[in-house]
Amino acid sequence: MKTTNKIITNINQVSVDQVGIGDRVSRITARSVKNEAKIQGLKMALNMIDLTTLEGADTVNKVKQLCYKGMHLHDAYPDLPTVAAICVYPNFVGLAKEQLKGSGINVASVATAFPSGNSSLEVKITDTKMALDAGADEVDMVISRGKFHQGEYNYVFDEIAKIKETCGKNVRLKTILETGELGSLDNVRKASDIAMYAGSDFIKTSTGKISPAATLPVTLVMLEAIKDYYYETGIQIGMKPAGGISNSKLALHYLMLVKETLGDKWLTNQWFRFGASSLANDILMQLEKQRTGNYQSKDYFSKD
Amino acid sequence: MYIGGKFPRTESGRYFTLKNAKGEEIANMCKGSRKDFRNAVVEARKAFEPWSNKTAYNRSQILYRIAEMLEGRKAQFIDELMQMGSTKKQADEEVFTSIDRLIYYAGWADKYQQISSSVNPVSGAFFNFTVLEPTGVVTAIAPEENGLIGLVSVIAPIIVSGNSCIVLASESKALCSVSFAEVINSSDVPGGVINILTGNAEELIPHFSTHMDVNSMLYCGDDKKSIQLIKENSAINLKRIVIKKDIDWMKDEAESPYFITKFTEVKTTWHPIEKIGASGSGY
């Protein structure tokens, strides 16, 4: 509790240099990566994808198909990596787990009344348990944005701590801040600090249901928070931008941002993930372009 | 250049200089690159579905509108053609023929289907229709010898059926391609349906013909090496290839409903009939 109070006090003094963040990001986006470095970066990005389907219209077959896609991204291209995880709603975890058996791909489940997070703690814990019982390797929770805006930081903190406790040591918890609803970079920083000190293994930008979802400036603020936390405690926290990252160039910009903010240690799917559904195909098209020399068409890549 | 309804400069930053008949410099034009082309294909692909879903009648109106806008600016086009070496008489004729040709194809918009489709006799209680559908994204190398009529004669028959296109304008007579893009831009043609690049054909043909997201390609000219290359490259994704050579673009031989159907695909479809034969009235 002592730490909580310390963070909460510090939190009110947070002030992010918005202009500095914008400037740093515009320097990153002005760069471009070519040839071998590009191919290497694209393969790395593929291997960091949490291939996601979070639709009301999800069906058993849709999830099966997505799992297949995760394991066989594009068989025409030799030696491609797989994605890092398949991300689904809790009721599909069992199915995904069974489909992915032996592939090394994790199953991530959203939980805690995703995407709004508007429910009681009991319901959220039950939701999380449902995912865990079905065998989820990772849980993606959402914070209570309403409580956050009301200044009830302790509530938000305790909730995250409780869900982490439910997950236990072996299941990694990704905490979604839903930065599109937080209003300012200062708030993004505050929420990041709360999430990390409360025990999250990953902090994640968005649910993908709110626009804007992940952006480079927001991601940079969160990466800086991770860096400070690492210096403070020695604990490494992962980062997952999610939503709206649909092209290869942007994915490479994210990787540059990670490398130059946190370093190589974070450049594995253990510590960095992309939450995305259409990014994989764009990367595959780019890789095929590099391999064959011809610009590609969506017609020749499986949808999911 | 005209890409996705906008007038970007080439991403490559390159340009080439146009000269008039006396050899004086008259303009610097963008020298389009493969990346400009790639961007144009993305725009054309986006534009294809909504454009092909418009009614034939609506596409017809839009083609008429292009003709009207061109007519309103004919003095400028005559002037530009003369700068590029035409006589007053030739320039007059080229602009008027261009306007007429747009109207010609506008008229065909809701008619070419009727003369090219069919109801086929089959044994069974079915209607069997054969209808035409637009091919998709079409690339075109416009004729080198004409600045305006070449562009018009290539673009109109491609887009009238619902295709979207990326056209490389004549390199030596590129001046009025930009003005023509302005005409298109103010004629209710949705952005991306017509994309016009300026630049060098030899440089761009390999990309025009290999791009996997291009469904058909038109080449106007008689360079044997280029034709050979286009044919070989098109095999990669089975592009429909149309080659036009030895055509006088100012003459009537350069317009035909068959130029429209070259850029369409045949679809045959079955539909059940409630009753057939003498037993009662069907439809």
XYZ file of C-alpha atoms in Angstrom:
587
model
C 0.000 0.000 0.000
C 2.938 2.257 0.694
C 4.072 2.015 -2.915
C 0.548 2.673 -4.163
C 0.409 5.893 -2.238
C 3.804 6.925 -3.472
C 2.835 6.387 -7.117
C -0.516 8.049 -6.723
C 1.196 11.097 -5.239
C 3.804 11.140 -7.986
C 1.129 10.684 -10.596
C -0.390 14.071 -10.018
C 2.902 15.671 -10.961
C 3.153 13.931 -14.311
C 3.778 16.219 -17.235
C 4.579 14.881 -20.688
C 6.414 17.078 -23.179
C 3.899 16.906 -26.003
C 5.951 18.908 -28.484
C 9.025 16.823 -27.771
C 7.067 13.609 -28.339
C 5.667 14.918 -31.625
C 9.112 15.950 -32.786
C 10.684 12.602 -31.910
C 7.932 10.730 -33.750
C 8.204 12.882 -36.859
C 11.919 12.092 -37.002
C 11.121 8.398 -36.911
C 8.443 8.568 -39.614
C 10.770 10.458 -41.946
C 13.040 7.441 -42.149
C 12.702 4.441 -44.375
C 14.135 0.956 -44.219
C 15.223 -0.877 -47.347
C 16.226 -4.277 -48.681
C 17.674 -6.849 -46.250
C 17.003 -4.719 -43.186
C 13.420 -4.324 -44.356
C 12.940 -8.050 -44.855
C 14.412 -8.770 -41.444
C 12.225 -6.115 -39.830
C 9.102 -7.395 -41.546
C 9.720 -10.964 -40.444
C 10.328 -9.748 -36.923
C 7.067 -7.805 -37.008
C 5.169 -10.863 -38.285
C 6.473 -12.861 -35.353
C 5.233 -10.174 -32.954
C 1.641 -10.120 -34.114
C -1.238 -11.049 -31.860
C -3.565 -12.063 -34.673
C -6.893 -10.863 -33.442
C -10.575 -11.398 -33.962
C -12.874 -9.630 -31.500
C -16.173 -9.340 -33.302
C -19.707 -9.952 -32.159
C -20.026 -12.053 -35.285
C -17.121 -14.408 -34.466
C -17.957 -18.028 -35.127
C -16.265 -21.342 -34.409
C -15.109 -21.594 -37.997
C -13.830 -18.038 -38.072
C -11.644 -18.776 -35.052
C -10.469 -22.068 -36.548
C -9.556 -20.308 -39.750
C -7.700 -17.583 -37.888
C -5.697 -20.194 -35.955
C -4.790 -21.888 -39.218
C -3.720 -18.559 -40.642
C -1.553 -17.911 -37.584
C 0.295 -21.174 -38.146
C 0.445 -20.982 -41.957
C 0.805 -17.325 -42.782
C 1.685 -17.840 -46.424
C 2.943 -21.291 -47.288
C 4.215 -20.151 -50.671
C 6.951 -18.228 -48.865
C 9.550 -20.557 -47.348
C 10.593 -20.352 -43.691
C 8.203 -17.700 -42.484
C 7.766 -17.330 -38.728
C 4.353 -17.805 -37.131
C 2.487 -15.084 -35.289
C 3.044 -14.714 -31.533
C -0.486 -15.334 -30.352
C -4.110 -15.593 -31.378
C -6.307 -13.133 -29.502
C -9.980 -14.012 -28.991
C -12.918 -13.612 -26.602
C -12.924 -15.964 -23.572
C -15.566 -18.313 -25.006
C -13.264 -19.177 -27.916
C -10.134 -19.814 -25.849
C -10.683 -23.568 -25.531
C -11.211 -23.936 -29.243
C -8.168 -21.832 -30.148
C -6.030 -23.726 -27.657
C -6.993 -27.024 -29.253
C -6.392 -25.736 -32.792
C -2.969 -24.347 -31.932
C -1.720 -27.395 -30.061
C 1.971 -27.988 -30.674
C 2.434 -24.841 -32.742
C 4.065 -22.746 -30.024
C 1.534 -19.993 -30.619
C -0.036 -18.617 -27.459
C -3.710 -17.969 -26.917
C -4.514 -14.543 -25.562
C -7.965 -13.768 -24.281
C -9.567 -10.428 -23.619
C -11.392 -10.311 -20.319
C -12.819 -7.988 -17.645
C -15.963 -6.907 -19.497
C -14.046 -6.057 -22.655
C -14.198 -3.560 -24.321
C -15.926 -1.055 -21.995
C -14.772 -2.481 -18.663
C -17.987 -1.275 -17.112
C -18.864 -4.000 -14.675
C -18.293 -5.098 -11.113
C -14.996 -6.544 -9.954
C -16.690 -9.931 -9.321
C -17.889 -10.156 -12.896
C -14.448 -9.183 -14.152
C -12.766 -11.832 -12.053
C -15.248 -14.455 -13.224
C -14.651 -13.377 -16.820
C -10.907 -13.732 -16.309
C -11.296 -17.137 -14.636
C -13.356 -18.339 -17.553
C -10.476 -17.523 -19.911
C -7.932 -19.080 -17.543
C -9.929 -22.279 -17.071
C -10.112 -22.685 -20.827
C -6.331 -22.485 -20.942
C -5.490 -18.915 -21.924
C -1.746 -18.181 -21.894
C -2.226 -14.447 -21.749
C -5.024 -12.198 -20.553
C -5.768 -8.771 -22.015
C -7.747 -6.711 -19.504
C -9.188 -3.222 -19.809
C -8.883 -0.565 -17.118
C -11.930 1.274 -15.781
C -11.604 4.527 -17.689
C -14.592 6.087 -15.928
C -13.004 5.583 -12.518
C -9.712 6.872 -13.884
C -11.318 10.104 -15.053
C -13.030 10.491 -11.693
C -9.596 10.467 -10.122
C -10.141 7.118 -8.396
C -6.648 5.919 -9.190
C -6.628 3.566 -6.215
C -9.657 1.769 -7.591
C -8.011 1.330 -10.984
C -4.796 0.172 -9.322
C -6.521 -2.353 -7.055
C -8.542 -3.742 -9.888
C -5.473 -4.444 -11.991
C -3.687 -5.951 -8.975
C -6.674 -8.206 -8.335
C -6.819 -9.442 -11.927
C -3.068 -10.093 -11.882
C -3.553 -12.062 -8.693
C -6.261 -14.102 -10.453
C -3.983 -14.740 -13.422
C -1.169 -15.955 -11.215
C 2.495 -15.930 -12.043
C 2.445 -17.952 -15.238
C -0.244 -16.170 -17.185
C 0.919 -12.845 -18.489
C -1.399 -9.910 -18.003
C -1.661 -7.201 -20.630
C -3.420 -4.098 -19.428
C -5.310 -2.073 -22.005
C -5.327 1.631 -21.199
C -7.655 2.542 -24.086
C -5.636 5.651 -24.759
C -8.215 6.961 -27.227
C -10.467 7.596 -24.226
C -7.837 9.024 -21.900
C -7.778 12.451 -23.456
C -4.154 13.517 -23.025
C -0.614 12.207 -23.065
C -0.347 13.119 -19.376
C -3.190 10.716 -18.684
C -1.551 8.045 -20.818
C 1.559 8.339 -18.699
C -0.440 8.221 -15.467
C -2.380 5.147 -16.557
C 0.841 3.442 -17.681
C 2.430 4.006 -14.281
C -0.633 2.720 -12.445
C -0.814 -0.378 -14.656
C 2.866 -1.243 -14.252
C 3.051 -0.707 -10.495
C -0.148 -2.744 -10.080
C 1.596 -5.755 -11.588
C 0.834 -5.844 -15.321
C 3.304 -7.754 -17.481
C 2.407 -5.748 -20.559
C 0.786 -2.393 -21.172
C -1.372 -2.112 -24.254
C -2.741 0.956 -25.983
C -6.218 0.077 -27.156
C -9.094 -2.309 -27.538
C -9.348 -1.566 -31.239
C -12.964 -0.532 -30.715
C -12.271 3.158 -30.184
C -10.744 5.593 -32.610
C -7.987 6.783 -32.358
C -6.458 3.437 -31.417
C -2.673 2.986 -31.276
C -0.627 5.952 -32.449
C 3.115 6.512 -32.463
C 3.070 9.411 -29.954
C 0.992 7.463 -27.453
C 3.261 4.460 -27.875
C 6.342 6.593 -27.295
C 4.892 7.947 -24.056
C 4.196 4.397 -22.888
C 7.677 3.226 -23.895
C 9.192 6.068 -21.894
C 7.094 5.006 -18.922
C 8.369 1.445 -19.325
C 11.930 2.724 -19.433
C 11.555 4.772 -16.257
C 9.879 1.856 -14.501
C 12.707 -0.433 -15.567
C 15.351 1.949 -14.171
C 13.335 2.331 -10.987
C 12.558 -1.326 -10.265
C 14.641 -3.448 -12.644
C 11.437 -5.096 -13.871
C 10.962 -5.411 -17.603
C 7.456 -4.640 -18.895
C 6.177 -5.468 -22.378
C 4.433 -3.132 -24.796
C 1.555 -3.818 -27.169
C 0.181 -1.184 -29.494
C -3.126 -2.393 -30.913
C -5.634 -1.195 -33.445
C -5.086 0.793 -36.608
C -1.641 -0.614 -37.409
C -2.409 -2.030 -40.806
C 0.631 -1.410 -42.961
C 4.207 -2.585 -42.989
C 5.808 0.817 -43.068
C 4.026 1.840 -39.902
C 4.958 -1.454 -38.228
C 8.620 -0.786 -39.019
C 8.301 2.687 -37.513
C 7.024 1.120 -34.307
C 10.002 -1.220 -34.239
C 12.375 1.724 -34.680
C 10.673 3.513 -31.828
C 11.064 0.475 -29.569
C 14.697 -0.068 -30.504
C 15.635 3.524 -29.906
C 13.659 3.980 -26.711
C 14.188 0.638 -24.987
C 16.847 -1.194 -26.976
C 17.298 -4.657 -28.435
C 16.217 -6.356 -25.242
C 12.615 -5.487 -26.094
C 12.797 -6.555 -29.724
C 11.301 -10.019 -29.288
C 7.713 -11.161 -29.083
C 8.324 -11.790 -25.412
C 8.347 -8.022 -24.849
C 6.708 -6.414 -27.825
C 3.507 -7.259 -29.676
C 1.277 -5.810 -32.335
C -2.452 -6.279 -31.839
C -3.705 -6.444 -35.399
C -5.887 -8.276 -37.854
C -4.948 -6.902 -41.262
C -1.270 -6.093 -40.639
C -0.142 -9.670 -41.307
C -1.385 -9.648 -44.889
C 0.196 -6.317 -45.658
C 3.538 -7.580 -44.378
C 3.166 -10.781 -46.402
C 2.488 -8.728 -49.528
C 5.598 -6.665 -48.876
C 7.723 -9.760 -48.345
C 6.447 -11.288 -51.568
C 7.179 -8.033 -53.349
C 10.763 -8.204 -52.106
C 11.051 -11.861 -53.096
C 9.463 -11.736 -56.559
C 10.020 -8.122 -57.523
C 6.341 -7.699 -58.397
C 3.815 -5.577 -56.559
C 1.209 -7.840 -54.994
C -2.554 -8.090 -54.892
C -4.836 -8.994 -51.994
C -6.441 -11.538 -54.297
C -3.588 -13.959 -53.686
C -3.535 -13.908 -49.867
C -5.985 -15.619 -47.552
C -8.199 -13.155 -45.736
C -7.890 -14.827 -42.360
C 0.281 13.833 -62.459
C -3.195 12.940 -61.281
C -3.536 10.195 -58.652
C -6.575 9.427 -56.526
C -8.236 12.739 -57.372
C -5.193 14.758 -56.334
C -2.317 16.388 -58.188
C 0.776 15.138 -56.365
C 4.332 15.694 -57.490
C 6.256 12.530 -58.105
C 7.676 10.967 -54.952
C 10.966 10.574 -56.851
C 11.427 14.316 -57.263
C 12.430 13.806 -60.907
C 11.226 15.800 -63.878
C 11.673 16.074 -67.618
C 11.533 19.128 -69.803
C 9.074 19.592 -72.632
C 10.084 21.578 -75.680
C 8.015 23.216 -78.378
C 8.546 22.805 -82.121
C 11.259 25.474 -82.085
C 13.152 23.606 -79.402
C 12.362 26.128 -76.680
C 11.592 24.840 -73.205
C 7.917 25.176 -72.348
C 7.376 23.154 -69.171
C 8.865 20.817 -66.605
C 6.799 17.691 -66.102
C 6.869 15.106 -63.292
C 8.798 12.001 -64.285
C 6.629 9.390 -62.609
C 8.275 6.480 -60.818
C 7.236 2.935 -59.997
C 6.158 4.119 -56.556
C 3.852 6.742 -58.036
C 2.416 3.928 -60.122
C 2.069 1.697 -57.072
C 0.169 4.453 -55.262
C -2.061 4.929 -58.293
C -2.956 1.228 -58.317
C -4.006 1.426 -54.672
C -6.273 4.374 -55.505
C -7.646 2.711 -58.617
C -8.432 -0.457 -56.676
C -10.288 1.532 -54.032
C -12.250 3.409 -56.669
C -13.161 0.367 -58.752
C -16.000 -1.038 -56.688
C -18.029 2.132 -56.141
C -17.476 3.201 -59.749
C -18.543 -0.147 -61.205
C -21.580 -0.148 -58.895
C -22.851 3.128 -60.301
C -25.630 2.802 -62.841
C -24.634 2.829 -66.499
C -26.827 5.885 -66.855
C -24.872 7.717 -64.182
C -21.507 6.831 -65.735
C -22.888 8.086 -69.025
C -23.804 11.429 -67.456
C -20.332 11.768 -65.998
C -18.703 11.130 -69.388
C -20.949 13.782 -70.922
C -19.830 16.088 -68.154
C -16.156 15.526 -69.044
C -17.002 16.443 -72.633
C -18.783 19.593 -71.474
C -15.914 20.685 -69.286
C -13.460 20.017 -72.090
C -15.559 22.094 -74.446
C -15.589 24.958 -71.959
C -11.792 25.007 -71.945
C -11.169 24.238 -75.603
C -9.232 27.456 -76.237
C -6.637 26.394 -73.688
C -6.289 22.929 -75.202
C -5.931 24.311 -78.722
C -3.238 26.623 -77.460
C -1.396 23.793 -75.708
C -1.569 21.519 -78.734
C -0.142 24.305 -80.881
C 2.678 24.776 -78.397
C 3.450 21.101 -78.842
C 3.721 21.465 -82.601
C 0.200 21.216 -84.071
C -1.038 23.747 -86.602
C -4.133 25.763 -85.694
C -6.240 23.558 -87.956
C -4.853 20.317 -86.517
C -5.298 21.537 -82.936
C -8.909 22.609 -83.607
C -9.668 19.267 -85.119
C -8.034 17.300 -82.302
C -9.956 19.118 -79.577
C -13.291 18.802 -81.368
C -12.721 15.121 -82.117
C -11.844 14.586 -78.443
C -15.103 16.178 -77.320
C -17.049 14.122 -79.861
C -15.336 10.933 -78.787
C -16.238 11.458 -75.139
C -19.865 11.977 -76.154
C -19.689 8.912 -78.384
C -18.654 6.692 -75.460
C -21.036 8.442 -73.064
C -23.816 7.344 -75.378
C -22.610 3.756 -75.357
C -22.581 3.510 -71.543
C -26.061 2.035 -71.216
C -26.158 0.389 -74.652
C -23.073 -1.761 -75.168
C -24.501 -4.334 -72.728
C -27.591 -4.892 -74.856
C -25.709 -5.631 -78.043
C -23.046 -7.773 -76.373
C -25.107 -9.806 -73.922
C -27.371 -12.712 -74.715
C -30.041 -15.048 -73.445
C -28.797 -18.510 -74.323
C -30.989 -21.482 -75.223
C -30.516 -24.291 -72.702
C -32.291 -27.555 -72.123
C -34.056 -27.162 -68.801
C -36.291 -24.804 -66.878
C -33.735 -22.036 -66.680
C -32.925 -18.716 -68.151
C -29.294 -18.607 -69.097
C -27.862 -15.117 -69.433
C -24.471 -14.020 -70.618
C -23.601 -10.529 -69.459
C -20.481 -8.365 -69.407
C -18.738 -7.087 -66.304
C -15.829 -4.641 -66.054
C -12.428 -6.332 -65.774
C -11.146 -4.260 -62.843
C -8.025 -2.133 -62.666
C -6.636 -1.415 -66.135
C -3.264 0.109 -66.972
C -2.719 1.846 -70.276
C 0.169 3.261 -72.256
C -1.454 6.047 -74.274
C -0.380 6.641 -77.891
C 2.828 8.639 -78.129
C 1.879 10.609 -81.233
C -1.194 12.469 -79.921
C -1.379 14.531 -76.751
C -5.121 14.848 -76.206
C -7.059 12.560 -78.516
C -4.776 9.715 -77.506
C -5.625 10.120 -73.833
C -9.340 10.514 -74.452
C -9.532 7.542 -76.833
C -7.847 5.323 -74.250
C -9.579 6.482 -71.090
C -13.201 6.717 -72.240
C -13.743 3.121 -73.413
C -11.963 1.726 -70.347
C -13.933 3.594 -67.706
C -17.345 3.587 -69.384
C -18.061 -0.012 -68.364
C -16.952 0.544 -64.767
C -13.192 -0.127 -64.833
C -10.733 2.171 -63.129
C -7.491 3.023 -64.899
C -3.926 4.233 -64.637
C -2.791 5.853 -67.863
C 0.693 6.880 -68.875
C 0.360 9.993 -71.030
C 2.405 10.582 -74.181
C 5.897 11.561 -73.057
C 6.711 13.944 -75.883
C 3.238 15.556 -75.837
C 2.556 15.507 -72.117
C 1.564 19.152 -71.772
C -2.209 18.805 -72.020
C -2.365 15.649 -69.887
C -2.305 17.811 -66.779
C -4.944 20.178 -68.128
C -7.070 17.181 -69.057
C -6.689 15.880 -65.495
C -8.071 19.216 -64.313
C -11.045 18.709 -66.606
C -11.618 15.250 -65.119
C -11.202 16.613 -61.624
C -14.061 19.057 -62.167
C -16.368 16.576 -63.896
C -17.812 14.456 -61.042
C -15.448 11.584 -61.847
C -14.734 10.065 -58.419
C -11.061 10.289 -57.399
C -9.069 7.184 -58.327
C -11.205 6.140 -61.300
C -8.841 7.877 -63.708
C -5.195 8.248 -62.760
C -2.782 9.919 -65.165
C 0.971 9.576 -64.889
C 3.589 11.373 -66.928
C 6.988 9.871 -67.538
C 8.893 7.371 -69.585
C 7.108 4.350 -71.076
C 10.148 2.112 -71.246
C 10.789 2.658 -67.550
C 7.210 2.067 -66.432
C 6.066 -0.757 -68.721
C 7.711 -3.485 -66.580
C 5.695 -2.285 -63.563
C 2.476 -1.665 -65.500
C 2.650 -5.237 -66.740
C 3.852 -7.119 -63.644
C 1.722 -5.595 -60.890
C -0.394 -8.420 -59.469
C -3.304 -6.111 -58.645
C -3.727 -4.986 -62.251
C -6.270 -7.003 -64.198
C -5.750 -5.756 -67.726
C -3.311 -3.702 -69.746
C -3.614 -1.689 -72.926
C -0.568 -0.809 -74.994
C -0.818 1.686 -77.838
C 2.264 1.632 -80.028
C 4.384 -0.630 -82.165
C 7.597 -1.175 -80.219
C 8.188 -4.901 -80.653
C 10.352 -5.260 -77.569
C 7.742 -3.593 -75.348
C 4.950 -5.738 -76.744
C 6.964 -8.884 -76.173
C 7.759 -7.848 -72.603
C 4.141 -6.994 -71.816
C 2.967 -10.346 -73.124
C 5.520 -12.225 -71.049
C 4.891 -10.275 -67.863
C 1.137 -10.477 -68.151
C 1.370 -14.249 -67.802
C 2.299 -13.819 -64.122
C -1.292 -13.126 -63.133
C -2.999 -13.689 -66.491
C -3.695 -10.060 -67.253
C -5.905 -9.410 -70.203
C -3.664 -7.723 -72.769
C -4.872 -5.390 -75.496
C -2.405 -4.102 -78.090
C -3.360 -1.307 -80.461
C -1.055 -0.391 -83.297
C -1.317 1.321 -86.642
C -4.412 3.272 -85.648
C -5.057 6.854 -86.748
C -6.539 8.137 -83.481
C -8.178 11.075 -85.251
C -10.267 8.821 -87.491
C -13.489 6.963 -86.798
C -11.567 3.671 -86.788
C -10.313 4.677 -83.334
C -13.755 4.413 -81.746
C -15.930 1.363 -81.420
C -18.121 -0.425 -78.875
C -15.637 -3.281 -79.233
C -13.054 -1.055 -77.521
C -15.404 -1.134 -74.528
C -15.943 -4.894 -74.547
C -12.181 -5.525 -74.723
C -12.064 -4.460 -71.081
C -14.931 -6.568 -69.835
C -15.321 -10.138 -68.647
C -18.079 -12.459 -69.738
C -20.263 -13.855 -67.000
C -22.883 -16.497 -67.614
C -25.573 -17.021 -65.044
C -28.505 -19.383 -64.582
C -31.906 -18.383 -63.288
C -34.830 -20.763 -62.723
C -38.013 -20.373 -64.738
C -41.250 -21.182 -62.978
C -42.860 -22.913 -65.946
C -41.716 -23.743 -69.418
C -43.220 -25.102 -72.592
C -46.841 -25.388 -73.598
C -48.182 -26.278 -70.177
C -48.919 -22.726 -69.204
C -47.653 -19.232 -69.228
C -44.275 -18.747 -67.657
C -42.821 -15.305 -67.565
